[in-house]
PDB file of C-alpha atoms in Angstrom:
ATOM      1  CA  UNK A   1      43.952 -76.137 -21.509  1.00 59.00           C
ATOM      2  CA  UNK A   2      42.335 -75.564 -24.909  1.00 62.00           C
ATOM      3  CA  UNK A   3      44.670 -72.640 -25.510  1.00 69.00           C
ATOM      4  CA  UNK A   4      47.666 -74.940 -24.975  1.00 66.00           C
ATOM      5  CA  UNK A   5      46.242 -77.616 -27.284  1.00 65.00           C
ATOM      6  CA  UNK A   6      45.723 -75.070 -30.073  1.00 71.00           C
ATOM      7  CA  UNK A   7      49.518 -74.807 -30.358  1.00 71.00           C
ATOM      8  CA  UNK A   8      49.777 -78.442 -31.495  1.00 71.00           C
ATOM      9  CA  UNK A   9      49.227 -79.670 -35.003  1.00 71.00           C
ATOM     10  CA  UNK A  10      48.178 -83.218 -35.710  1.00 71.00           C
ATOM     11  CA  UNK A  11      48.794 -85.561 -38.593  1.00 71.00           C
ATOM     12  CA  UNK A  12      47.218 -88.982 -38.414  1.00 70.00           C
ATOM     13  CA  UNK A  13      48.239 -92.123 -40.276  1.00 66.00           C
ATOM     14  CA  UNK A  14      46.305 -95.324 -39.756  1.00 66.00           C
ATOM     15  CA  UNK A  15      48.520 -98.248 -40.699  1.00 62.00           C
ATOM     16  CA  UNK A  16      46.427-101.386 -40.995  1.00 64.00           C
ATOM     17  CA  UNK A  17      49.272-103.787 -41.761  1.00 61.00           C
ATOM     18  CA  UNK A  18      52.417-102.258 -40.310  1.00 59.00           C
ATOM     19  CA  UNK A  19      54.543-105.328 -41.016  1.00 61.00           C
ATOM     20  CA  UNK A  20      54.587-104.578 -44.740  1.00 61.00           C
ATOM     21  CA  UNK A  21      58.073-103.481 -45.899  1.00 65.00           C
ATOM     22  CA  UNK A  22      56.796-100.470 -47.884  1.00 70.00           C
ATOM     23  CA  UNK A  23      54.915 -99.225 -44.799  1.00 65.00           C
ATOM     24  CA  UNK A  24      58.083 -99.475 -42.721  1.00 68.00           C
ATOM     25  CA  UNK A  25      59.942 -97.418 -45.349  1.00 79.00           C
ATOM     26  CA  UNK A  26      57.108 -94.867 -45.472  1.00 76.00           C
ATOM     27  CA  UNK A  27      57.097 -94.559 -41.692  1.00 71.00           C
ATOM     28  CA  UNK A  28      60.895 -94.210 -41.435  1.00 76.00           C
ATOM     29  CA  UNK A  29      61.095 -91.626 -44.238  1.00 81.00           C
ATOM     30  CA  UNK A  30      58.234 -89.569 -42.793  1.00 77.00           C
ATOM     31  CA  UNK A  31      59.809 -89.440 -39.347  1.00 75.00           C
ATOM     32  CA  UNK A  32      63.236 -88.609 -40.800  1.00 79.00           C
ATOM     33  CA  UNK A  33      61.749 -85.685 -42.735  1.00 79.00           C
ATOM     34  CA  UNK A  34      59.763 -84.285 -39.796  1.00 76.00           C
ATOM     35  CA  UNK A  35      62.263 -84.676 -36.950  1.00 74.00           C
ATOM     36  CA  UNK A  36      64.569 -81.761 -37.854  1.00 77.00           C
ATOM     37  CA  UNK A  37      61.712 -79.243 -37.818  1.00 77.00           C
ATOM     38  CA  UNK A  38      59.122 -80.508 -35.341  1.00 73.00           C
ATOM     39  CA  UNK A  39      58.829 -81.840 -31.813  1.00 76.00           C
ATOM     40  CA  UNK A  40      57.043 -85.078 -32.674  1.00 75.00           C
ATOM     41  CA  UNK A  41      54.945 -87.315 -30.470  1.00 80.00           C
ATOM     42  CA  UNK A  42      53.953 -90.635 -31.988  1.00 80.00           C
ATOM     43  CA  UNK A  43      51.018 -92.453 -30.405  1.00 84.00           C
ATOM     44  CA  UNK A  44      50.458 -96.156 -31.024  1.00 86.00           C
ATOM     45  CA  UNK A  45      47.335 -98.048 -29.936  1.00 88.00           C
ATOM     46  CA  UNK A  46      46.421-101.640 -30.718  1.00 88.00           C
ATOM     47  CA  UNK A  47      43.505-101.847 -33.134  1.00 86.00           C
ATOM     48  CA  UNK A  48      41.446-104.121 -30.875  1.00 91.00           C
ATOM     49  CA  UNK A  49      41.593-105.537 -27.339  1.00 94.00           C
ATOM     50  CA  UNK A  50      43.480-108.779 -26.845  1.00 95.00           C
ATOM     51  CA  UNK A  51      43.417-111.406 -24.117  1.00 96.00           C
ATOM     52  CA  UNK A  52      45.565-110.404 -21.125  1.00 95.00           C
ATOM     53  CA  UNK A  53      48.731-112.457 -20.916  1.00 94.00           C
ATOM     54  CA  UNK A  54      51.689-111.970 -18.574  1.00 96.00           C
ATOM     55  CA  UNK A  55      54.308-111.934 -21.344  1.00 95.00           C
ATOM     56  CA  UNK A  56      52.304-109.412 -23.393  1.00 94.00           C
ATOM     57  CA  UNK A  57      51.818-107.276 -20.279  1.00 95.00           C
ATOM     58  CA  UNK A  58      55.584-107.350 -19.654  1.00 95.00           C
ATOM     59  CA  UNK A  59      56.591-106.511 -23.236  1.00 94.00           C
ATOM     60  CA  UNK A  60      54.007-103.754 -23.759  1.00 93.00           C
ATOM     61  CA  UNK A  61      54.382-101.689 -26.941  1.00 90.00           C
ATOM     62  CA  UNK A  62      58.096-101.022 -27.467  1.00 88.00           C
ATOM     63  CA  UNK A  63      59.856-104.110 -26.114  1.00 89.00           C
ATOM     64  CA  UNK A  64      61.679-104.872 -29.364  1.00 87.00           C
ATOM     65  CA  UNK A  65      62.999-101.307 -29.757  1.00 86.00           C
ATOM     66  CA  UNK A  66      63.708-100.317 -26.138  1.00 87.00           C
ATOM     67  CA  UNK A  67      67.428-100.353 -26.861  1.00 88.00           C
ATOM     68  CA  UNK A  68      67.029 -97.412 -29.291  1.00 86.00           C
ATOM     69  CA  UNK A  69      64.336 -95.353 -27.522  1.00 85.00           C
ATOM     70  CA  UNK A  70      65.421 -93.756 -24.257  1.00 88.00           C
ATOM     71  CA  UNK A  71      63.169 -94.496 -21.283  1.00 89.00           C
ATOM     72  CA  UNK A  72      62.367 -90.788 -20.826  1.00 90.00           C
ATOM     73  CA  UNK A  73      61.295 -90.578 -24.500  1.00 88.00           C
ATOM     74  CA  UNK A  74      58.663 -93.322 -24.320  1.00 90.00           C
ATOM     75  CA  UNK A  75      55.553 -94.104 -22.307  1.00 92.00           C
ATOM     76  CA  UNK A  76      53.701 -97.419 -22.389  1.00 94.00           C
ATOM     77  CA  UNK A  77      50.460 -98.463 -20.748  1.00 94.00           C
ATOM     78  CA  UNK A  78      48.103-101.430 -20.678  1.00 95.00           C
ATOM     79  CA  UNK A  79      44.436-100.530 -20.274  1.00 94.00           C
ATOM     80  CA  UNK A  80      42.142-103.224 -18.890  1.00 95.00           C
ATOM     81  CA  UNK A  81      38.986-103.918 -20.874  1.00 94.00           C
ATOM     82  CA  UNK A  82      36.003-106.156 -20.189  1.00 94.00           C
ATOM     83  CA  UNK A  83      36.237-109.941 -20.400  1.00 95.00           C
ATOM     84  CA  UNK A  84      39.870-110.318 -19.342  1.00 96.00           C
ATOM     85  CA  UNK A  85      41.159-108.341 -22.317  1.00 97.00           C
ATOM     86  CA  UNK A  86      43.296-105.228 -22.564  1.00 96.00           C
ATOM     87  CA  UNK A  87      44.594-102.640 -25.021  1.00 94.00           C
ATOM     88  CA  UNK A  88      48.252-101.667 -25.102  1.00 94.00           C
ATOM     89  CA  UNK A  89      49.207 -98.138 -26.065  1.00 92.00           C
ATOM     90  CA  UNK A  90      52.440 -96.237 -26.288  1.00 91.00           C
ATOM     91  CA  UNK A  91      53.747 -92.746 -26.894  1.00 89.00           C
ATOM     92  CA  UNK A  92      57.183 -91.813 -28.221  1.00 87.00           C
ATOM     93  CA  UNK A  93      58.684 -88.332 -28.264  1.00 84.00           C
TER      94      UNK A  93
END
């Protein structure tokens, strides 16, 4: 398993306030530059647990962009935490 993982390279960006317009441009430009040369997996995880809620559990991570990301290119999961809270995470290839 470690031999397989050695073939991957990792670049990490921690975006505290993703709603900012300049961050959206940075993210879009970075992905556009990397896509032609690399098989990219983007992993998104909420920064802190939030109260479980049926609508949030239904929407998960990529609800607003499901129309542009094929189902086989995305994975979403809700992980239960203590106190009725959960973290939502997603992966996009």
